């Protein structure tokens, strides 16, 4: 299955290192996601689907000068995610105040998603079945159970 990403860049198996048949795919810089719970705005609308771009060195350095981060280092991820989330539902803009008001489970998801795309270069995670202990990979970038 191939899905078109936000910038028209195909996602899926063809984006594996080396690409299909030796053809090099363009670098993906933006990845779609779906929050486990969803951000609830002032009007009560729930926003679950969004996109996050790859972080730059500047994205990781600028928050270190933020007073809130210097006073509370745990705030770093809130400021950083506010910089790299490019879209969330129908919100006009996403910023650190948006991230600050997310459910803890959604914040944890986004922190892991950030690590997956920036440190590991992909949105797949290795998991094991808790019953049979068989190992397999799951796609974290907005896939839903039962999709192929």
PDB file of N, CA, C and O in Angstrom, residues 74-106:
ATOM      1  N   UNK A  74      11.825  19.543  32.026  1.00  0.00           N
ATOM      2  CA  UNK A  74      10.783  18.674  31.469  1.00  0.00           C
ATOM      3  C   UNK A  74       9.937  19.415  30.427  1.00  0.00           C
ATOM      4  O   UNK A  74       9.288  18.796  29.590  1.00  0.00           O
ATOM      5  N   UNK A  75       9.957  20.739  30.460  1.00  0.00           N
ATOM      6  CA  UNK A  75       9.178  21.552  29.529  1.00  0.00           C
ATOM      7  C   UNK A  75       9.801  21.561  28.126  1.00  0.00           C
ATOM      8  O   UNK A  75       9.165  21.972  27.161  1.00  0.00           O
ATOM      9  N   UNK A  76      11.033  21.079  28.016  1.00  0.00           N
ATOM     10  CA  UNK A  76      11.727  21.067  26.728  1.00  0.00           C
ATOM     11  C   UNK A  76      10.911  20.371  25.648  1.00  0.00           C
ATOM     12  O   UNK A  76      10.767  20.892  24.537  1.00  0.00           O
ATOM     13  N   UNK A  77      10.356  19.194  25.950  1.00  0.00           N
ATOM     14  CA  UNK A  77       9.625  18.462  24.915  1.00  0.00           C
ATOM     15  C   UNK A  77       8.368  19.211  24.477  1.00  0.00           C
ATOM     16  O   UNK A  77       7.985  19.146  23.310  1.00  0.00           O
ATOM     17  N   UNK A  78       7.738  19.939  25.384  1.00  0.00           N
ATOM     18  CA  UNK A  78       6.538  20.709  25.030  1.00  0.00           C
ATOM     19  C   UNK A  78       6.902  21.795  24.016  1.00  0.00           C
ATOM     20  O   UNK A  78       6.238  21.948  22.981  1.00  0.00           O
ATOM     21  N   UNK A  79       7.965  22.539  24.291  1.00  0.00           N
ATOM     22  CA  UNK A  79       8.390  23.617  23.389  1.00  0.00           C
ATOM     23  C   UNK A  79       8.866  23.035  22.061  1.00  0.00           C
ATOM     24  O   UNK A  79       8.525  23.536  20.986  1.00  0.00           O
ATOM     25  N   UNK A  80       9.627  21.966  22.126  1.00  0.00           N
ATOM     26  CA  UNK A  80      10.154  21.343  20.907  1.00  0.00           C
ATOM     27  C   UNK A  80       9.029  20.810  20.026  1.00  0.00           C
ATOM     28  O   UNK A  80       9.004  21.058  18.815  1.00  0.00           O
ATOM     29  N   UNK A  81       8.082  20.104  20.614  1.00  0.00           N
ATOM     30  CA  UNK A  81       6.966  19.580  19.820  1.00  0.00           C
ATOM     31  C   UNK A  81       6.130  20.714  19.230  1.00  0.00           C
ATOM     32  O   UNK A  81       5.636  20.597  18.104  1.00  0.00           O
ATOM     33  N   UNK A  82       5.992  21.804  19.950  1.00  0.00           N
ATOM     34  CA  UNK A  82       5.264  22.957  19.434  1.00  0.00           C
ATOM     35  C   UNK A  82       5.921  23.540  18.186  1.00  0.00           C
ATOM     36  O   UNK A  82       5.252  24.159  17.357  1.00  0.00           O
ATOM     37  N   UNK A  83       7.221  23.313  18.029  1.00  0.00           N
ATOM     38  CA  UNK A  83       7.947  23.807  16.858  1.00  0.00           C
ATOM     39  C   UNK A  83       7.825  22.875  15.659  1.00  0.00           C
ATOM     40  O   UNK A  83       7.846  23.330  14.515  1.00  0.00           O
ATOM     41  N   UNK A  84       7.749  21.554  15.888  1.00  0.00           N
ATOM     42  CA  UNK A  84       7.834  20.607  14.774  1.00  0.00           C
ATOM     43  C   UNK A  84       6.495  20.020  14.316  1.00  0.00           C
ATOM     44  O   UNK A  84       6.427  19.418  13.249  1.00  0.00           O
ATOM     45  N   UNK A  85       5.434  20.190  15.109  1.00  0.00           N
ATOM     46  CA  UNK A  85       4.118  19.726  14.650  1.00  0.00           C
ATOM     47  C   UNK A  85       3.599  20.764  13.662  1.00  0.00           C
ATOM     48  O   UNK A  85       3.432  21.933  13.994  1.00  0.00           O
ATOM     49  N   UNK A  86       3.391  20.336  12.437  1.00  0.00           N
ATOM     50  CA  UNK A  86       3.008  21.273  11.374  1.00  0.00           C
ATOM     51  C   UNK A  86       1.501  21.369  11.182  1.00  0.00           C
ATOM     52  O   UNK A  86       1.012  22.343  10.622  1.00  0.00           O
ATOM     53  N   UNK A  87       0.793  20.345  11.631  1.00  0.00           N
ATOM     54  CA  UNK A  87      -0.653  20.333  11.426  1.00  0.00           C
ATOM     55  C   UNK A  87      -1.294  19.452  12.483  1.00  0.00           C
ATOM     56  O   UNK A  87      -0.755  18.413  12.840  1.00  0.00           O
ATOM     57  N   UNK A  88      -2.459  19.867  12.965  1.00  0.00           N
ATOM     58  CA  UNK A  88      -3.245  19.042  13.874  1.00  0.00           C
ATOM     59  C   UNK A  88      -4.716  19.326  13.606  1.00  0.00           C
ATOM     60  O   UNK A  88      -5.219  20.420  13.919  1.00  0.00           O
ATOM     61  N   UNK A  89      -5.375  18.363  12.993  1.00  0.00           N
ATOM     62  CA  UNK A  89      -6.783  18.520  12.657  1.00  0.00           C
ATOM     63  C   UNK A  89      -7.023  19.777  11.844  1.00  0.00           C
ATOM     64  O   UNK A  89      -6.303  20.056  10.893  1.00  0.00           O
ATOM     65  N   UNK A  90      -8.014  20.562  12.261  1.00  0.00           N
ATOM     66  CA  UNK A  90      -8.347  21.788  11.541  1.00  0.00           C
ATOM     67  C   UNK A  90      -7.836  23.035  12.249  1.00  0.00           C
ATOM     68  O   UNK A  90      -8.239  24.151  11.905  1.00  0.00           O
ATOM     69  N   UNK A  91      -6.947  22.851  13.228  1.00  0.00           N
ATOM     70  CA  UNK A  91      -6.393  24.011  13.931  1.00  0.00           C
ATOM     71  C   UNK A  91      -5.606  24.875  12.955  1.00  0.00           C
ATOM     72  O   UNK A  91      -4.887  24.364  12.098  1.00  0.00           O
ATOM     73  N   UNK A  92      -5.706  26.175  13.116  1.00  0.00           N
ATOM     74  CA  UNK A  92      -4.971  27.098  12.249  1.00  0.00           C
ATOM     75  C   UNK A  92      -3.470  27.052  12.496  1.00  0.00           C
ATOM     76  O   UNK A  92      -2.686  27.202  11.575  1.00  0.00           O
ATOM     77  N   UNK A  93      -3.075  26.844  13.745  1.00  0.00           N
ATOM     78  CA  UNK A  93      -1.657  26.792  14.095  1.00  0.00           C
ATOM     79  C   UNK A  93      -1.487  25.895  15.308  1.00  0.00           C
ATOM     80  O   UNK A  93      -2.381  25.767  16.143  1.00  0.00           O
ATOM     81  N   UNK A  94      -0.328  25.265  15.385  1.00  0.00           N
ATOM     82  CA  UNK A  94       0.028  24.450  16.543  1.00  0.00           C
ATOM     83  C   UNK A  94       1.256  25.091  17.170  1.00  0.00           C
ATOM     84  O   UNK A  94       2.207  25.444  16.479  1.00  0.00           O
ATOM     85  N   UNK A  95       1.227  25.256  18.478  1.00  0.00           N
ATOM     86  CA  UNK A  95       2.343  25.885  19.195  1.00  0.00           C
ATOM     87  C   UNK A  95       2.491  25.205  20.548  1.00  0.00           C
ATOM     88  O   UNK A  95       1.727  24.274  20.872  1.00  0.00           O
ATOM     89  N   UNK A  96       3.447  25.663  21.352  1.00  0.00           N
ATOM     90  CA  UNK A  96       3.692  25.003  22.634  1.00  0.00           C
ATOM     91  C   UNK A  96       2.474  25.050  23.557  1.00  0.00           C
ATOM     92  O   UNK A  96       2.245  24.137  24.343  1.00  0.00           O
ATOM     93  N   UNK A  97       1.642  26.092  23.448  1.00  0.00           N
ATOM     94  CA  UNK A  97       0.417  26.153  24.241  1.00  0.00           C
ATOM     95  C   UNK A  97      -0.557  25.043  23.877  1.00  0.00           C
ATOM     96  O   UNK A  97      -1.276  24.532  24.739  1.00  0.00           O
ATOM     97  N   UNK A  98      -0.577  24.660  22.615  1.00  0.00           N
ATOM     98  CA  UNK A  98      -1.414  23.545  22.169  1.00  0.00           C
ATOM     99  C   UNK A  98      -0.916  22.257  22.810  1.00  0.00           C
ATOM    100  O   UNK A  98      -1.697  21.501  23.397  1.00  0.00           O
ATOM    101  N   UNK A  99       0.382  22.022  22.701  1.00  0.00           N
ATOM    102  CA  UNK A  99       0.982  20.800  23.240  1.00  0.00           C
ATOM    103  C   UNK A  99       0.787  20.737  24.754  1.00  0.00           C
ATOM    104  O   UNK A  99       0.503  19.676  25.313  1.00  0.00           O
ATOM    105  N   UNK A 100       0.913  21.872  25.398  1.00  0.00           N
ATOM    106  CA  UNK A 100       0.773  21.979  26.847  1.00  0.00           C
ATOM    107  C   UNK A 100      -0.604  21.499  27.323  1.00  0.00           C
ATOM    108  O   UNK A 100      -0.748  20.987  28.435  1.00  0.00           O
ATOM    109  N   UNK A 101      -1.616  21.636  26.484  1.00  0.00           N
ATOM    110  CA  UNK A 101      -2.980  21.285  26.860  1.00  0.00           C
ATOM    111  C   UNK A 101      -3.434  19.926  26.329  1.00  0.00           C
ATOM    112  O   UNK A 101      -4.624  19.613  26.358  1.00  0.00           O
ATOM    113  N   UNK A 102      -2.481  19.117  25.864  1.00  0.00           N
ATOM    114  CA  UNK A 102      -2.815  17.771  25.384  1.00  0.00           C
ATOM    115  C   UNK A 102      -2.903  16.799  26.556  1.00  0.00           C
ATOM    116  O   UNK A 102      -2.315  17.029  27.611  1.00  0.00           O
ATOM    117  N   UNK A 103      -3.618  15.714  26.332  1.00  0.00           N
ATOM    118  CA  UNK A 103      -3.666  14.649  27.327  1.00  0.00           C
ATOM    119  C   UNK A 103      -2.273  14.036  27.447  1.00  0.00           C
ATOM    120  O   UNK A 103      -1.514  13.992  26.473  1.00  0.00           O
ATOM    121  N   UNK A 104      -1.939  13.536  28.624  1.00  0.00           N
ATOM    122  CA  UNK A 104      -0.620  12.963  28.869  1.00  0.00           C
ATOM    123  C   UNK A 104      -0.319  11.805  27.920  1.00  0.00           C
ATOM    124  O   UNK A 104       0.816  11.656  27.452  1.00  0.00           O
ATOM    125  N   UNK A 105      -1.328  11.001  27.597  1.00  0.00           N
ATOM    126  CA  UNK A 105      -1.094   9.875  26.684  1.00  0.00           C
ATOM    127  C   UNK A 105      -0.733  10.355  25.280  1.00  0.00           C
ATOM    128  O   UNK A 105       0.098   9.750  24.597  1.00  0.00           O
ATOM    129  N   UNK A 106      -1.334  11.464  24.834  1.00  0.00           N
ATOM    130  CA  UNK A 106      -1.001  12.018  23.518  1.00  0.00           C
ATOM    131  C   UNK A 106       0.395  12.634  23.534  1.00  0.00           C
ATOM    132  O   UNK A 106       1.144  12.502  22.564  1.00  0.00           O
TER     133      UNK A 106
END
